[in-house]
Amino acid sequence: MAETSTEQAQQQGEQATQQADQLEVPLTALRPSLEAVLMVADQPLDAPTLATAVGRPVDEVTAALAALAGEYDDQDRGFELRNVAGGWRFYTREAYAPVVERFVLEGQQARLTQAALETLAVVAYKQPVSRARVSAIRGVNVDGVMRTLLSRGLVEEAGQDAETGANLYRTTGYFLERIGVTSLDDLPELAPYLPDMDDLEDELSAMSTPTPEPVPAPDPLGEPEPELPQPALGTGPGTEPDGGTEPA
């Protein structure tokens, strides 16, 4: 008998502890409490989770959620409360989808510049890669372009370089979605778009061959031209000994 009384006392103590752990939410504030929780939720929440959050029984929470959903429908609010995927969440009403779409996409329809496309291509084929490396490949500063790519969700940070500590960047899943491929392995090979080696060697040979200086025509009278005095090396106007030029 004493053991039974002890067990009952323990159960009552546990129930009291559970009640104390629950949030003391007045009945009149139940609906606003649910709205506040649902407003910050990034995924559907089921009734037991919401009941724990507001400190009320599950059946009361379920009834309050259904009442809220009906209230929003009757008032034709711009949003609605749906029970989807086993949980409750706010959604914009379908009738106002064009307005939301226009707001979300405003400023995102502008085409990327040539500089942004080139930078994006370097990141795609060299990732993970630092800004300094991309700048070295392109020969220009890419800080502004990288910020644009980051804001568009095409590029994201991918840790830091172990040696330099510089931030590394890579393309995102949204980038693959926009160009219509499933993985980076589907990117086209660069070799077909590079110049032929024979053409490249001819171009390099032409660049390395010195251009012959024109030979002056002989004087018809046969008289030698007078020699002009040559300035000493490094003493010409605007020229420094190291070959640099002085500022104007």
Short mmCIF file of C-alpha atoms in Angstrom, two decimals:
data_model
loop_
_atom_site.label_atom_id
_atom_site.label_comp_id
_atom_site.label_asym_id
_atom_site.label_seq_id
_atom_site.Cartn_x
_atom_site.Cartn_y
_atom_site.Cartn_z
CA MET A 1 0.00 0.00 0.00
CA ALA A 2 2.83 2.32 0.88
CA GLU A 3 4.54 1.53 -2.43
CA THR A 4 1.35 2.40 -4.35
CA SER A 5 1.10 5.74 -2.58
CA THR A 6 4.74 6.45 -3.39
CA GLU A 7 4.21 5.67 -7.08
CA GLN A 8 1.14 7.90 -7.21
CA ALA A 9 3.08 10.71 -5.59
CA GLN A 10 5.86 10.33 -8.14
CA GLN A 11 3.39 10.38 -11.02
CA GLN A 12 1.70 13.46 -9.64
CA GLY A 13 5.09 15.10 -9.27
CA GLU A 14 6.01 14.30 -12.86
CA GLN A 15 2.70 15.67 -14.11
CA ALA A 16 3.21 18.83 -12.10
CA THR A 17 6.70 19.21 -13.56
CA GLN A 18 5.39 18.76 -17.10
CA GLN A 19 2.69 21.35 -16.51
CA ALA A 20 5.25 23.76 -15.11
CA ASP A 21 7.43 23.25 -18.16
CA GLN A 22 4.58 24.21 -20.48
CA LEU A 23 4.21 27.86 -21.45
CA GLU A 24 1.41 29.59 -19.63
CA VAL A 25 -0.51 30.98 -22.61
CA PRO A 26 -3.97 32.40 -21.89
CA LEU A 27 -6.78 30.86 -23.90
CA THR A 28 -7.62 34.22 -25.44
CA ALA A 29 -4.03 34.50 -26.76
CA LEU A 30 -3.88 31.04 -28.27
CA ARG A 31 -4.55 32.09 -31.86
CA PRO A 32 -2.10 35.03 -31.84
CA SER A 33 0.53 32.72 -30.33
CA LEU A 34 0.03 30.21 -33.12
CA GLU A 35 0.26 33.00 -35.71
CA ALA A 36 3.50 34.25 -34.18
CA VAL A 37 5.10 30.79 -34.27
CA LEU A 38 3.91 30.03 -37.79
CA MET A 39 5.17 33.40 -38.99
CA VAL A 40 8.79 32.44 -38.28
CA ALA A 41 8.54 28.78 -39.35
CA ASP A 42 10.53 27.82 -42.45
CA GLN A 43 8.76 24.45 -42.82
CA PRO A 44 5.32 23.00 -42.01
CA LEU A 45 4.74 22.36 -38.29
CA ASP A 46 2.46 19.62 -37.05
CA ALA A 47 -0.11 20.08 -34.30
CA PRO A 48 1.91 18.39 -31.51
CA THR A 49 4.90 20.63 -32.22
CA LEU A 50 2.73 23.73 -32.14
CA ALA A 51 0.99 22.51 -28.97
CA THR A 52 4.35 22.16 -27.25
CA ALA A 53 5.37 25.63 -28.42
CA VAL A 54 2.26 27.39 -27.10
CA GLY A 55 1.69 25.15 -24.08
CA ARG A 56 -1.82 24.00 -24.95
CA PRO A 57 -3.44 20.58 -25.58
CA VAL A 58 -3.18 19.20 -29.08
CA ASP A 59 -6.93 19.11 -29.67
CA GLU A 60 -7.31 22.79 -28.76
CA VAL A 61 -4.44 23.72 -31.05
CA THR A 62 -5.91 21.71 -33.92
CA ALA A 63 -9.28 23.43 -33.51
CA ALA A 64 -7.63 26.86 -33.33
CA LEU A 65 -5.64 26.19 -36.51
CA ALA A 66 -8.75 25.17 -38.41
CA ALA A 67 -10.56 28.29 -37.13
CA LEU A 68 -7.68 30.50 -38.27
CA ALA A 69 -7.65 28.93 -41.73
CA GLY A 70 -11.39 29.52 -42.10
CA GLU A 71 -11.07 33.08 -40.85
CA TYR A 72 -8.39 33.91 -43.45
CA ASP A 73 -10.56 32.43 -46.20
CA ASP A 74 -13.64 34.38 -45.11
CA GLN A 75 -11.67 37.64 -45.04
CA ASP A 76 -9.98 36.89 -48.38
CA ARG A 77 -6.55 37.62 -46.94
CA GLY A 78 -3.49 37.73 -49.23
CA PHE A 79 -2.21 34.64 -47.42
CA GLU A 80 -3.77 31.41 -46.25
CA LEU A 81 -3.05 28.72 -43.67
CA ARG A 82 -2.72 25.26 -45.17
CA ASN A 83 -2.29 21.81 -43.68
CA VAL A 84 0.25 20.35 -46.12
CA ALA A 85 2.70 17.45 -45.73
CA GLY A 86 1.46 16.69 -42.24
CA GLY A 87 2.01 20.23 -40.95
CA TRP A 88 0.61 23.77 -40.94
CA ARG A 89 2.25 26.71 -42.69
CA PHE A 90 1.40 30.12 -44.16
CA TYR A 91 1.27 30.40 -47.95
CA THR A 92 0.50 33.29 -50.25
CA ARG A 93 -2.92 32.98 -51.84
CA GLU A 94 -2.83 31.69 -55.40
CA ALA A 95 -4.92 34.58 -56.70
CA TYR A 96 -2.10 37.00 -55.82
CA ALA A 97 0.74 34.90 -57.24
CA PRO A 98 1.45 37.35 -60.14
CA VAL A 99 1.97 40.19 -57.67
CA VAL A 100 4.38 38.13 -55.58
CA GLU A 101 6.22 36.93 -58.67
CA ARG A 102 6.67 40.48 -59.93
CA PHE A 103 8.05 41.56 -56.56
CA VAL A 104 10.44 38.62 -56.20
CA LEU A 105 11.78 38.84 -59.73
CA GLU A 106 12.09 42.62 -59.83
CA GLY A 107 15.64 43.53 -60.73
CA GLN A 108 16.56 39.90 -61.44
CA GLN A 109 15.68 39.90 -65.15
CA ALA A 110 18.71 41.93 -66.19
CA ARG A 111 21.14 39.92 -68.28
CA LEU A 112 24.63 39.27 -66.97
CA THR A 113 27.34 41.34 -68.54
CA GLN A 114 30.12 39.82 -70.60
CA ALA A 115 32.50 40.34 -67.67
CA ALA A 116 30.14 38.49 -65.34
CA LEU A 117 29.76 35.59 -67.77
CA GLU A 118 33.53 35.29 -68.18
CA THR A 119 34.05 35.36 -64.42
CA LEU A 120 31.33 32.76 -63.93
CA ALA A 121 32.99 30.52 -66.51
CA VAL A 122 36.33 30.75 -64.70
CA VAL A 123 34.71 29.80 -61.40
CA ALA A 124 32.84 26.92 -63.03
CA TYR A 125 35.95 25.34 -64.54
CA LYS A 126 38.48 26.21 -61.79
CA GLN A 127 36.37 25.75 -58.64
CA PRO A 128 37.00 26.00 -55.83
CA VAL A 129 38.92 29.15 -56.67
CA SER A 130 39.79 32.41 -54.94
CA ARG A 131 39.00 35.90 -56.18
CA ALA A 132 42.69 36.60 -56.63
CA ARG A 133 43.05 33.57 -58.88
CA VAL A 134 40.05 34.59 -60.96
CA SER A 135 41.45 38.12 -61.26
CA ALA A 136 44.81 36.73 -62.37
CA ILE A 137 43.18 34.58 -65.06
CA ARG A 138 41.01 37.40 -66.39
CA GLY A 139 43.63 40.10 -65.95
CA VAL A 140 41.21 42.49 -64.21
CA ASN A 141 39.77 43.02 -60.75
CA VAL A 142 36.62 40.90 -60.30
CA ASP A 143 35.45 41.98 -56.84
CA GLY A 144 32.37 43.80 -58.12
CA VAL A 145 31.45 41.02 -60.53
CA MET A 146 31.83 38.36 -57.83
CA ARG A 147 29.47 40.31 -55.56
CA THR A 148 26.91 40.30 -58.37
CA LEU A 149 27.27 36.55 -58.87
CA LEU A 150 26.93 35.97 -55.14
CA SER A 151 23.79 38.10 -54.92
CA ARG A 152 22.28 36.21 -57.87
CA GLY A 153 22.88 32.89 -56.12
CA LEU A 154 25.09 31.60 -58.94
CA VAL A 155 28.24 31.45 -56.80
CA GLU A 156 28.77 30.64 -53.13
CA GLU A 157 31.65 30.45 -50.66
CA ALA A 158 33.43 27.11 -50.41
CA GLY A 159 35.78 27.41 -47.44
CA GLN A 160 39.25 28.93 -47.34
CA ASP A 161 42.55 28.19 -49.01
CA ALA A 162 44.82 26.22 -46.68
CA GLU A 163 47.94 28.18 -47.65
CA THR A 164 46.74 31.76 -48.14
CA GLY A 165 43.55 31.77 -46.06
CA ALA A 166 41.67 33.39 -48.96
CA ASN A 167 38.00 32.62 -49.40
CA LEU A 168 37.25 30.06 -52.10
CA TYR A 169 34.19 30.11 -54.34
CA ARG A 170 32.22 27.55 -56.30
CA THR A 171 29.08 27.45 -58.40
CA THR A 172 25.71 26.58 -56.86
CA GLY A 173 22.92 24.17 -57.69
CA TYR A 174 20.97 27.15 -59.00
CA PHE A 175 23.76 27.71 -61.54
CA LEU A 176 23.37 24.14 -62.81
CA GLU A 177 19.62 24.62 -62.97
CA ARG A 178 19.93 27.83 -64.98
CA ILE A 179 22.26 26.34 -67.59
CA GLY A 180 20.25 23.12 -67.79
CA VAL A 181 22.72 20.48 -66.57
CA THR A 182 22.58 18.03 -63.68
CA SER A 183 26.24 18.14 -62.58
CA LEU A 184 29.54 19.82 -63.31
CA ASP A 185 30.55 16.74 -65.30
CA ASP A 186 28.02 17.80 -67.93
CA LEU A 187 29.83 21.07 -68.63
CA PRO A 188 31.23 21.18 -72.18
CA GLU A 189 34.92 20.46 -72.67
CA LEU A 190 37.09 23.49 -73.26
CA ALA A 191 39.39 21.81 -75.79
CA PRO A 192 37.06 22.21 -78.83
CA TYR A 193 36.86 25.95 -78.15
CA LEU A 194 40.63 26.48 -77.89
CA PRO A 195 42.67 27.51 -80.97
CA ASP A 196 44.39 24.79 -83.00
CA MET A 197 48.00 24.15 -81.94
CA ASP A 198 49.32 24.77 -85.46
CA ASP A 199 47.56 28.12 -85.62
CA LEU A 200 48.82 28.96 -82.16
CA GLU A 201 52.43 28.12 -83.09
CA ASP A 202 52.19 30.24 -86.25
CA GLU A 203 50.84 33.14 -84.22
CA LEU A 204 53.59 32.82 -81.63
CA SER A 205 56.25 32.62 -84.35
CA ALA A 206 54.90 35.74 -85.99
CA MET A 207 54.98 37.57 -82.68
CA SER A 208 58.56 36.47 -81.94
CA THR A 209 59.98 37.37 -85.40
CA PRO A 210 61.57 40.86 -85.27
CA THR A 211 60.30 43.38 -87.78
CA PRO A 212 63.14 44.53 -90.12
CA GLU A 213 63.96 48.22 -89.92
CA PRO A 214 63.54 50.22 -93.15
CA VAL A 215 66.78 50.96 -95.02
CA PRO A 216 67.18 54.69 -95.84
CA ALA A 217 67.43 55.52 -99.53
CA PRO A 218 70.93 56.60 -100.69
CA ASP A 219 71.61 60.30 -101.24
CA PRO A 220 71.62 60.95 -105.03
CA LEU A 221 74.55 63.40 -104.66
CA GLY A 222 76.64 60.84 -102.82
CA GLU A 223 77.36 63.21 -99.95
CA PRO A 224 77.36 61.61 -96.53
CA GLU A 225 74.75 62.87 -94.09
CA PRO A 226 76.12 64.77 -91.12
CA GLU A 227 76.16 62.78 -87.90
CA LEU A 228 74.06 64.25 -85.11
CA PRO A 229 75.36 64.14 -81.53
CA GLN A 230 73.83 61.26 -79.57
CA PRO A 231 72.73 61.86 -75.98
CA ALA A 232 74.34 59.80 -73.28
CA LEU A 233 72.50 56.64 -72.18
CA GLY A 234 69.83 57.35 -69.59
CA THR A 235 70.02 61.13 -69.90
CA GLY A 236 67.23 61.69 -72.41
CA PRO A 237 64.27 63.83 -71.44
CA GLY A 238 61.59 61.92 -69.52
CA THR A 239 63.60 58.72 -69.22
CA GLU A 240 64.94 57.18 -66.05
CA PRO A 241 67.98 54.86 -66.00
CA ASP A 242 65.66 51.89 -65.28
CA GLY A 243 63.54 52.61 -68.35
CA GLY A 244 60.58 54.12 -66.46
CA THR A 245 59.03 57.42 -67.39
CA GLU A 246 58.70 60.43 -65.19
CA PRO A 247 55.22 61.76 -64.46
CA ALA A 248 54.17 64.67 -66.64
#
